[in-house]
Tab-separated table of N, CA and C in Angstrom:
chain	number	residue	atom	x	y	z
M	1	MET	N	-9.693	7.699	5.281
M	1	MET	CA	-10.037	7.359	3.609
M	1	MET	C	-8.690	6.815	3.293
M	2	TYR	N	-8.760	5.640	2.635
M	2	TYR	CA	-7.818	4.654	2.270
M	2	TYR	C	-7.493	5.165	0.616
M	3	TYR	N	-6.238	5.508	0.290
M	3	TYR	CA	-6.141	5.725	-1.122
M	3	TYR	C	-5.503	4.641	-1.994
M	4	LEU	N	-5.901	4.352	-3.089
M	4	LEU	CA	-5.173	3.346	-4.110
M	4	LEU	C	-4.427	4.095	-5.098
M	5	TYR	N	-3.082	4.079	-4.737
M	5	TYR	CA	-2.447	4.765	-5.742
M	5	TYR	C	-1.439	3.879	-6.576
M	6	HIS	N	-1.074	4.622	-7.829
M	6	HIS	CA	-0.061	3.739	-8.594
M	6	HIS	C	1.097	4.713	-9.174
M	7	ILE	N	2.022	3.972	-9.219
M	7	ILE	CA	3.375	4.555	-9.510
M	7	ILE	C	3.888	3.603	-10.661
M	8	PRO	N	3.575	4.574	-12.008
M	8	PRO	CA	3.661	3.836	-13.286
M	8	PRO	C	5.062	3.162	-13.331
M	9	ASN	N	4.822	1.840	-13.990
M	9	ASN	CA	6.140	0.953	-13.942
M	9	ASN	C	6.488	0.543	-12.775
M	10	LYS	N	6.145	0.704	-11.735
M	10	LYS	CA	6.793	0.365	-10.314
M	10	LYS	C	5.699	-0.508	-9.628
M	11	LYS	N	4.521	-0.012	-9.337
M	11	LYS	CA	3.625	-0.547	-8.081
M	11	LYS	C	2.434	0.002	-8.188
M	12	ILE	N	1.487	-0.527	-7.525
M	12	ILE	CA	0.228	-0.175	-6.880
M	12	ILE	C	0.006	-0.657	-5.511
M	13	GLY	N	-0.347	0.447	-4.910
M	13	GLY	CA	-0.267	0.302	-3.269
M	13	GLY	C	-1.436	1.060	-2.568
M	14	VAL	N	-1.705	0.933	-1.456
M	14	VAL	CA	-2.768	1.506	-0.440
M	14	VAL	C	-1.981	2.226	0.703
M	15	THR	N	-2.582	3.731	0.874
M	15	THR	CA	-2.154	4.134	1.880
M	15	THR	C	-3.166	5.160	2.405
M	16	ARG	N	-3.090	5.555	3.767
M	16	ARG	CA	-3.917	6.565	4.229
M	16	ARG	C	-3.426	7.841	4.327
M	17	ASN	N	-2.228	8.175	3.881
M	17	ASN	CA	-1.520	9.346	3.916
M	17	ASN	C	-0.626	9.344	2.487
M	18	LEU	N	-1.117	9.931	1.517
M	18	LEU	CA	-0.312	9.949	0.063
M	18	LEU	C	0.921	10.884	0.418
M	19	ASN	N	0.899	12.019	0.986
M	19	ASN	CA	1.957	12.711	1.192
M	19	ASN	C	3.123	11.890	1.983
M	20	LYS	N	2.867	11.409	3.173
M	20	LYS	CA	3.832	10.964	3.968
M	20	LYS	C	4.434	9.704	2.888
M	21	ARG	N	3.595	8.813	2.652
M	21	ARG	CA	3.843	7.494	2.194
M	21	ARG	C	4.461	7.536	0.887
M	22	VAL	N	4.012	8.150	-0.095
M	22	VAL	CA	4.583	8.320	-1.489
M	22	VAL	C	5.458	9.238	-1.724
M	23	THR	N	5.152	10.584	-1.236
M	23	THR	CA	6.160	11.607	-1.461
M	23	THR	C	7.503	11.599	-0.490
M	24	LEU	N	7.058	11.527	0.960
M	24	LEU	CA	8.153	11.652	1.660
M	24	LEU	C	8.897	10.348	1.947
M	25	ILE	N	8.241	9.301	2.061
M	25	ILE	CA	9.140	8.046	2.154
M	25	ILE	C	9.493	7.253	1.049
M	26	GLN	N	8.598	7.387	-0.019
M	26	GLN	CA	9.112	6.611	-1.247
M	26	GLN	C	10.024	7.747	-2.258
M	27	GLY	N	9.814	8.979	-2.040
M	27	GLY	CA	10.375	10.261	-2.854
M	27	GLY	C	9.787	10.348	-3.926
M	28	TYR	N	8.622	10.118	-4.522
M	28	TYR	CA	7.876	10.529	-5.509
M	28	TYR	C	7.255	11.648	-5.505
M	29	LYS	N	7.337	12.599	-6.757
M	29	LYS	CA	6.716	13.957	-6.664
M	29	LYS	C	5.362	13.966	-7.200
M	30	GLU	N	4.542	14.995	-6.764
M	30	GLU	CA	3.037	14.968	-7.391
M	30	GLU	C	3.160	14.873	-8.852
M	31	GLY	N	2.369	14.119	-9.450
M	31	GLY	CA	2.435	13.917	-10.978
M	31	GLY	C	3.380	12.717	-11.099
M	32	GLU	N	4.116	12.379	-10.504
M	32	GLU	CA	4.831	10.841	-10.768
M	32	GLU	C	3.979	9.840	-10.190
M	33	TYR	N	2.736	9.907	-9.656
M	33	TYR	CA	2.005	8.799	-9.338
M	33	TYR	C	0.441	9.341	-9.433
M	34	GLU	N	-0.537	8.547	-9.666
M	34	GLU	CA	-1.812	8.753	-9.551
M	34	GLU	C	-2.505	7.933	-8.626
M	35	VAL	N	-3.654	8.584	-8.146
M	35	VAL	CA	-4.672	7.712	-7.440
M	35	VAL	C	-5.830	7.254	-8.291
M	36	LEU	N	-5.838	5.961	-8.015
M	36	LEU	CA	-6.756	5.092	-8.964
M	36	LEU	C	-8.180	5.079	-8.302
M	37	ASP	N	-8.213	5.144	-6.834
M	37	ASP	CA	-9.492	4.728	-6.044
M	37	ASP	C	-9.102	5.241	-4.662
M	38	GLN	N	-10.567	5.481	-4.155
M	38	GLN	CA	-10.255	5.873	-2.604
M	38	GLN	C	-11.592	5.269	-1.974
M	39	SER	N	-11.692	4.884	-0.993
M	39	SER	CA	-12.687	4.458	-0.205
M	39	SER	C	-12.285	4.484	1.349
M	40	GLU	N	-13.638	4.593	2.145
M	40	GLU	CA	-13.509	4.428	3.586
M	40	GLU	C	-13.449	2.925	4.001
M	41	ASP	N	-13.776	2.124	3.040
M	41	ASP	CA	-13.929	0.843	3.185
M	41	ASP	C	-12.713	-0.027	2.956
M	42	ILE	N	-11.921	-0.625	3.952
M	42	ILE	CA	-10.697	-1.210	4.072
M	42	ILE	C	-10.577	-2.685	3.294
M	43	ASP	N	-11.773	-3.167	3.415
M	43	ASP	CA	-11.978	-4.642	2.691
M	43	ASP	C	-11.864	-4.376	1.255
M	44	TYR	N	-12.756	-3.359	0.670
M	44	TYR	CA	-12.926	-3.175	-0.513
M	44	TYR	C	-11.711	-2.499	-1.202
M	45	ILE	N	-11.036	-1.570	-0.587
M	45	ILE	CA	-9.729	-1.020	-1.283
M	45	ILE	C	-8.647	-2.126	-1.214
M	46	SER	N	-8.579	-3.198	-0.314
M	46	SER	CA	-7.682	-4.208	-0.242
M	46	SER	C	-7.827	-5.175	-1.381
M	47	ASP	N	-8.989	-5.573	-1.716
M	47	ASP	CA	-9.410	-6.393	-2.609
M	47	ASP	C	-9.108	-5.725	-4.175
M	48	LYS	N	-9.498	-4.562	-3.835
M	48	LYS	CA	-9.232	-3.761	-5.445
M	48	LYS	C	-7.388	-3.773	-5.517
M	49	GLU	N	-7.036	-3.430	-4.584
M	49	GLU	CA	-5.547	-3.139	-4.854
M	49	GLU	C	-4.770	-4.567	-5.243
M	50	ILE	N	-5.339	-5.881	-4.945
M	50	ILE	CA	-4.725	-7.105	-5.469
M	50	ILE	C	-5.256	-7.323	-6.844
M	51	GLU	N	-6.384	-6.888	-7.107
M	51	GLU	CA	-7.138	-7.096	-8.342
M	51	GLU	C	-6.525	-6.238	-9.325
M	52	LEU	N	-5.972	-5.187	-8.994
M	52	LEU	CA	-5.326	-4.169	-9.885
M	52	LEU	C	-3.815	-4.405	-10.185
M	53	GLN	N	-3.124	-5.012	-8.974
M	53	GLN	CA	-1.812	-5.300	-9.099
M	53	GLN	C	-1.800	-6.520	-10.319
M	54	LYS	N	-2.771	-7.433	-10.192
M	54	LYS	CA	-2.750	-8.662	-11.274
M	54	LYS	C	-3.077	-8.160	-12.588
M	55	SER	N	-3.828	-7.153	-12.811
M	55	SER	CA	-4.471	-6.683	-14.080
M	55	SER	C	-3.009	-5.794	-14.725
M	56	TYR	N	-2.410	-5.351	-13.953
M	56	TYR	CA	-1.215	-4.417	-14.401
M	56	TYR	C	0.011	-5.028	-14.622
M	57	GLY	N	-0.105	-6.245	-14.135
M	57	GLY	CA	1.068	-7.260	-14.358
M	57	GLY	C	2.192	-6.764	-13.203
M	58	TYR	N	1.897	-6.409	-12.124
M	58	TYR	CA	2.950	-6.160	-11.109
M	58	TYR	C	2.820	-7.470	-10.096
M	59	LYS	N	3.928	-7.304	-9.355
M	59	LYS	CA	3.917	-8.197	-8.157
M	59	LYS	C	2.995	-8.057	-7.069
M	60	VAL	N	2.131	-9.211	-6.961
M	60	VAL	CA	1.125	-9.131	-6.375
M	60	VAL	C	1.451	-9.343	-4.688
M	61	ASP	N	0.906	-8.405	-4.021
M	61	ASP	CA	1.435	-8.465	-2.232
M	61	ASP	C	0.834	-9.820	-1.673
M	62	ARG	N	1.616	-10.325	-0.878
M	62	ARG	CA	1.378	-11.810	-0.506
M	62	ARG	C	0.297	-11.703	0.648
M	63	LYS	N	0.002	-10.446	1.468
M	63	LYS	CA	-0.934	-10.238	2.387
M	63	LYS	C	-1.637	-8.939	1.871
M	64	LYS	N	-3.120	-9.053	1.960
M	64	LYS	CA	-3.852	-7.863	1.563
M	64	LYS	C	-3.760	-6.764	2.635
M	65	TYR	N	-3.849	-5.382	2.303
M	65	TYR	CA	-3.646	-4.527	2.980
M	65	TYR	C	-4.289	-4.416	4.416
M	66	ASN	N	-5.547	-4.874	4.419
M	66	ASN	CA	-6.556	-4.951	5.724
M	66	ASN	C	-5.599	-5.928	6.637
M	67	GLU	N	-5.057	-7.188	6.243
M	67	GLU	CA	-4.348	-7.845	6.860
M	67	GLU	C	-3.149	-7.335	7.551
M	68	LEU	N	-2.438	-6.441	6.616
M	68	LEU	CA	-1.295	-5.870	7.351
M	68	LEU	C	-1.477	-4.662	8.418
M	69	VAL	N	-2.660	-4.176	8.155
M	69	VAL	CA	-3.194	-3.103	9.329
M	69	VAL	C	-3.401	-3.968	10.385
M	70	LYS	N	-4.082	-4.837	10.281
M	70	LYS	CA	-4.008	-5.956	11.463
M	70	LYS	C	-2.838	-5.928	12.308
M	71	LEU	N	-1.777	-6.594	11.590
M	71	LEU	CA	-0.642	-6.925	11.915
M	71	LEU	C	0.021	-5.757	12.640
M	72	ASN	N	0.067	-4.567	12.148
M	72	ASN	CA	0.588	-3.352	12.379
M	72	ASN	C	0.409	-3.091	14.000
M	73	LYS	N	-0.655	-3.657	14.408
M	73	LYS	CA	-0.743	-3.471	15.795
M	73	LYS	C	0.402	-3.984	16.693
M	74	MET	N	1.048	-5.102	15.972
M	74	MET	CA	2.172	-5.755	16.443
M	74	MET	C	3.375	-4.803	16.009
M	75	LYS	N	3.312	-3.603	15.590
M	75	LYS	CA	4.588	-2.793	15.214
M	75	LYS	C	5.275	-3.296	14.171
M	76	ILE	N	4.796	-3.917	13.058
M	76	ILE	CA	5.478	-4.349	11.749
M	76	ILE	C	6.060	-3.204	11.142
M	77	ASN	N	7.025	-3.149	10.478
M	77	ASN	CA	7.548	-2.130	9.559
M	77	ASN	C	7.481	-2.665	8.034
M	78	VAL	N	6.699	-2.395	7.248
M	78	VAL	CA	6.623	-2.662	5.776
M	78	VAL	C	7.000	-1.408	4.822
M	79	THR	N	7.965	-1.944	4.261
M	79	THR	CA	8.518	-0.970	3.075
M	79	THR	C	8.559	-1.779	1.776
M	80	GLU	N	9.022	-1.081	0.602
M	80	GLU	CA	8.953	-1.737	-0.664
M	80	GLU	C	10.077	-2.627	-0.609
M	81	GLN	N	11.163	-2.562	0.126
M	81	GLN	CA	12.087	-3.474	0.091
M	81	GLN	C	12.016	-4.902	1.110
M	82	THR	N	11.376	-4.350	2.547
M	82	THR	CA	11.581	-5.442	3.315
M	82	THR	C	10.451	-5.559	4.207
M	83	THR	N	10.115	-6.467	5.069
M	83	THR	CA	9.151	-6.370	6.198
M	83	THR	C	9.745	-6.816	7.477
M	84	THR	N	9.831	-5.836	8.399
M	84	THR	CA	10.432	-6.262	9.778
M	84	THR	C	9.328	-6.455	10.857
M	85	PHE	N	9.533	-7.487	11.619
M	85	PHE	CA	8.446	-7.992	12.448
M	85	PHE	C	9.306	-7.859	13.943
M	86	PRO	N	8.444	-7.466	14.885
M	86	PRO	CA	9.101	-7.351	16.064
M	86	PRO	C	9.419	-8.731	16.712
M	87	TYR	N	10.568	-8.733	17.456
M	87	TYR	CA	10.989	-9.883	18.093
M	87	TYR	C	11.519	-9.639	19.614
M	88	PRO	N	10.832	-10.478	20.527
M	88	PRO	CA	11.113	-10.134	21.932
M	88	PRO	C	12.753	-10.486	22.316
M	89	VAL	N	13.291	-9.385	23.097
M	89	VAL	CA	14.742	-9.722	23.432
M	89	VAL	C	14.824	-10.497	24.339
């Protein structure tokens, strides 16, 4: 299941694990964010994320969530601040 979440006045994002991503990694407590939608369809939720980022006036992701998941097979690390790509030594 993919969860489309909203941290008011901050961002709209997608995750498969709300507790790990929003609570443990980003440091928000339950009640400081809301789930806007959820779906098993990664393409639907990716399009919805971009649509809602635009409608709420937030920064719009350059890559859709479904595209990042494909790239993650390359072990990229995406955070709110940076994106780190692997580089052969």
